Coordinates of C-alpha atoms in Angstrom, one line a residue:
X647 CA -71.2 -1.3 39.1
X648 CA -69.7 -4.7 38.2
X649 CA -72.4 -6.2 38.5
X650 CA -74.1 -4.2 36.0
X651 CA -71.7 -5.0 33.4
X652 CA -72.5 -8.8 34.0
X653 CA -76.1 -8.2 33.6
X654 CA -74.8 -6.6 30.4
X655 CA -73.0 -9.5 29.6
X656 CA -69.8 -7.2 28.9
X657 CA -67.9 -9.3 32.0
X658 CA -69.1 -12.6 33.0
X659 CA -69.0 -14.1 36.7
X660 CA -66.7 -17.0 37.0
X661 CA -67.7 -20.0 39.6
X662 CA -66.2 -23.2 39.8
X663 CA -68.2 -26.0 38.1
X664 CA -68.5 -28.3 41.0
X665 CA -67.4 -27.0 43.8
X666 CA -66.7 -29.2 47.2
X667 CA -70.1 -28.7 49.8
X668 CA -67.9 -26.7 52.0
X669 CA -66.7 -24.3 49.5
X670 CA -66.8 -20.5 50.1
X671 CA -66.1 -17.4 47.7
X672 CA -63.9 -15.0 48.8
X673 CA -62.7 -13.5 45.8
X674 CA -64.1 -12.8 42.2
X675 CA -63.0 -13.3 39.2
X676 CA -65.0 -11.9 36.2
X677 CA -63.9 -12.2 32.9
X678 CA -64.2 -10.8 29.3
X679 CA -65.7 -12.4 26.7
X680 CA -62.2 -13.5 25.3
X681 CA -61.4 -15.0 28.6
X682 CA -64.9 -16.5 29.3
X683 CA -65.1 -18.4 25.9
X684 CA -60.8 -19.8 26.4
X685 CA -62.0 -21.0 30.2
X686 CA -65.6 -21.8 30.5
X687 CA -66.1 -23.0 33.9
X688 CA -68.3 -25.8 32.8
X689 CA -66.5 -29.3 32.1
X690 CA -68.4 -30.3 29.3
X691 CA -67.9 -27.7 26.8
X692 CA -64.0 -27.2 24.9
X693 CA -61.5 -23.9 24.9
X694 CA -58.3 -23.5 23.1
X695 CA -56.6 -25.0 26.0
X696 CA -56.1 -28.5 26.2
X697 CA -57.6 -31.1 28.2
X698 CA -54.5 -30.3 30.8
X699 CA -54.3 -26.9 31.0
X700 CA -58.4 -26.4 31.0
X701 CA -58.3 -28.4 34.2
X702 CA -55.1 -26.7 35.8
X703 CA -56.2 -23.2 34.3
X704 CA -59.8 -24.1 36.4
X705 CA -58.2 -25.6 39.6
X706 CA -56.4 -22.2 39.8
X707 CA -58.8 -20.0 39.0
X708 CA -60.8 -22.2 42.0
X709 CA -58.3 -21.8 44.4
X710 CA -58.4 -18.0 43.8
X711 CA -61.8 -17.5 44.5
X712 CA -61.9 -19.6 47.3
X713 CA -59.6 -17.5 49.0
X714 CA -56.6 -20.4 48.6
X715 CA -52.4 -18.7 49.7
X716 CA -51.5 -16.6 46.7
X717 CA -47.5 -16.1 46.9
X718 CA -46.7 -13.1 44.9
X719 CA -44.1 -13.7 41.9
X720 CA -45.4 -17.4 42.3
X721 CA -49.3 -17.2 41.6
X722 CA -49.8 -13.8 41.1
X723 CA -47.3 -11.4 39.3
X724 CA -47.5 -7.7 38.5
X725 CA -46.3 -7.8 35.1
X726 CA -43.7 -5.1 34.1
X727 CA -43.8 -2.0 33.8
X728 CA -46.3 -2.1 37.3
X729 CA -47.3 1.1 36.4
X730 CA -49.4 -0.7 34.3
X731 CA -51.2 -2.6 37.0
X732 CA -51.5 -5.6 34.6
X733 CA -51.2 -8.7 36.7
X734 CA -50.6 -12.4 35.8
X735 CA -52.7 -15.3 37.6
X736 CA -50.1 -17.4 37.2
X737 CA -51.3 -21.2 36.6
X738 CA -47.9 -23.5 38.0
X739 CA -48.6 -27.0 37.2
X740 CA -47.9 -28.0 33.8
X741 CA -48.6 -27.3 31.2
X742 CA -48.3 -23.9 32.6
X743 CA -51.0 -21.0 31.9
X744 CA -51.2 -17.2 32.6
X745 CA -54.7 -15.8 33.2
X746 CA -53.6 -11.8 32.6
X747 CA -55.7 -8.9 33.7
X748 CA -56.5 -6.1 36.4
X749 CA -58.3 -6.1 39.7
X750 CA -61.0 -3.6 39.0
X751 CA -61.0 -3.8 43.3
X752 CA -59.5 -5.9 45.9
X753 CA -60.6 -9.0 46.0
X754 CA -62.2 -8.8 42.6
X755 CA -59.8 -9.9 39.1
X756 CA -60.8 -9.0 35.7
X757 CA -59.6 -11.8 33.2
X758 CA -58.9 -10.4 30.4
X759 CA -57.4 -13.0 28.3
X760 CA -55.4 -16.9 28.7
X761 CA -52.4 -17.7 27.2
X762 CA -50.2 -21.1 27.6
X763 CA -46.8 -19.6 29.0
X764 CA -44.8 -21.2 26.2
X765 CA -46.6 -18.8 24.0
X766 CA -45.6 -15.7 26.0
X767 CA -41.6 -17.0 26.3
X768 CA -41.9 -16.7 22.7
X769 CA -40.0 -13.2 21.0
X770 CA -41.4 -11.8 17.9
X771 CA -39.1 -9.5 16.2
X772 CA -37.5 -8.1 19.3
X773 CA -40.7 -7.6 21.2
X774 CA -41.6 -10.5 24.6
X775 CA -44.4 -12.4 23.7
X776 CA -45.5 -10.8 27.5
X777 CA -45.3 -7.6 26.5
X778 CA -47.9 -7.8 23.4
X779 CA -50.2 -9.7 26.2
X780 CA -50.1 -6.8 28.6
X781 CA -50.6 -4.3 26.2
X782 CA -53.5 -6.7 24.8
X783 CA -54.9 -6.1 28.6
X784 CA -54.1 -2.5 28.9
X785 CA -56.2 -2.2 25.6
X786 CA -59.6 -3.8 27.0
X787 CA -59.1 -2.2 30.1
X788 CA -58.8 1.6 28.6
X789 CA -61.2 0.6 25.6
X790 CA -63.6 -1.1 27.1
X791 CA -63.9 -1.0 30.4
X792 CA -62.6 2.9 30.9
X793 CA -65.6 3.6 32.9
X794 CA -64.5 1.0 35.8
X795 CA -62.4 1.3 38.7
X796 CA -59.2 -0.5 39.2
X797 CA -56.6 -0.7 41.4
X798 CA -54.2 1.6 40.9
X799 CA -51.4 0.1 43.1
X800 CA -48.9 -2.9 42.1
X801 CA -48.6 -4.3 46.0
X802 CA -50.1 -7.8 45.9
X803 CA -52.0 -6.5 49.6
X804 CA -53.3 -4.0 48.1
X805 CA -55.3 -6.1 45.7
X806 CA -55.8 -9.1 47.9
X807 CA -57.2 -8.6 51.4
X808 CA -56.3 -11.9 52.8
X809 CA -54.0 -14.9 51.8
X810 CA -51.6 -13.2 50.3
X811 CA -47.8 -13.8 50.7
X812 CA -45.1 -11.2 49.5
X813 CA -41.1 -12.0 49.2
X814 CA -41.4 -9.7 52.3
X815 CA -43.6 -11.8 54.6
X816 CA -42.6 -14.6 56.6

């Protein structure tokens, strides 16, 4: 079914650019247009991102699918209310990033959109910055992409089967 929306060209597969010989998927990430044309995986075209936070947005999103230690509330976030099941890919090294969207299953994360985190701190007439961006997420998810599953739970093992690290784990 995912795939099918790739062919489509509604979702678009995200692989690293030059990944090491030894390198291994273990996760996906596909992304929306939006997201696709703010973090293209190769180096030589531009996004809206800087220099800086194209390469640390990249390095992230390559640890991810390589199946790198994802601490929740330090690279991955639910982002409030989690009955939303809008999650932040949270990009640490600065200039800091958030890559928000839904897992449409485990393992797999739908990019929705990118946004430098100074951007999100901002408040706009009584309203988080972070809350617009959810809803922005929420939006595709229920406009667009309706017809897709997604994980309807806002545990971090629930959408990642391995590599994952909860305030509750050890």
């Amino acid at each position: 079914m995912f795939q099918q929306e790739v062919a489509a060209q509604r979702l678009h597969l995200w692989r690293p650019h030059a990944p090491e010989p030894d390198f291994v998927a273990r996760r996906t990430v596909l992304m929306t247009q939006e997201a696709w044309q703010q973090c293209p995986p190769d180096a030589e075209r531009t996004a809206e991102l800087g220099t800086d936070m194209l390469m640390n947005t990249r390095a992230a999103l390559e640890r991810f699918v390589g199946g790198g230690l994802l601490e929740e509330n330090v690279h991955l976030k639910c982002l409030l209310p989690k009955d939303d099941r809008i999650w932040a890919l949270r990009v640490i090294e600065y200039p800091q990033v958030r890559v928000l969207g839904w897992f449409g299953q485990r393992d797999i994360f739908i990019a929705s959109h990118i946004a430098p985190r100074a951007e999100l701190d901002k408040l706009e007439r009584g309203r988080d910055a972070y809350d617009r961006a959810r809803d922005k997420a929420i939006r595709q998810r229920d406009r667009n992409f309706a017809h897709l599953p997604y994980v309807n739970a806002s545990d971090i093992h629930a959408q990642i089967s391995h590599g994952a690290r909860d305030d509750l784990d050890d």
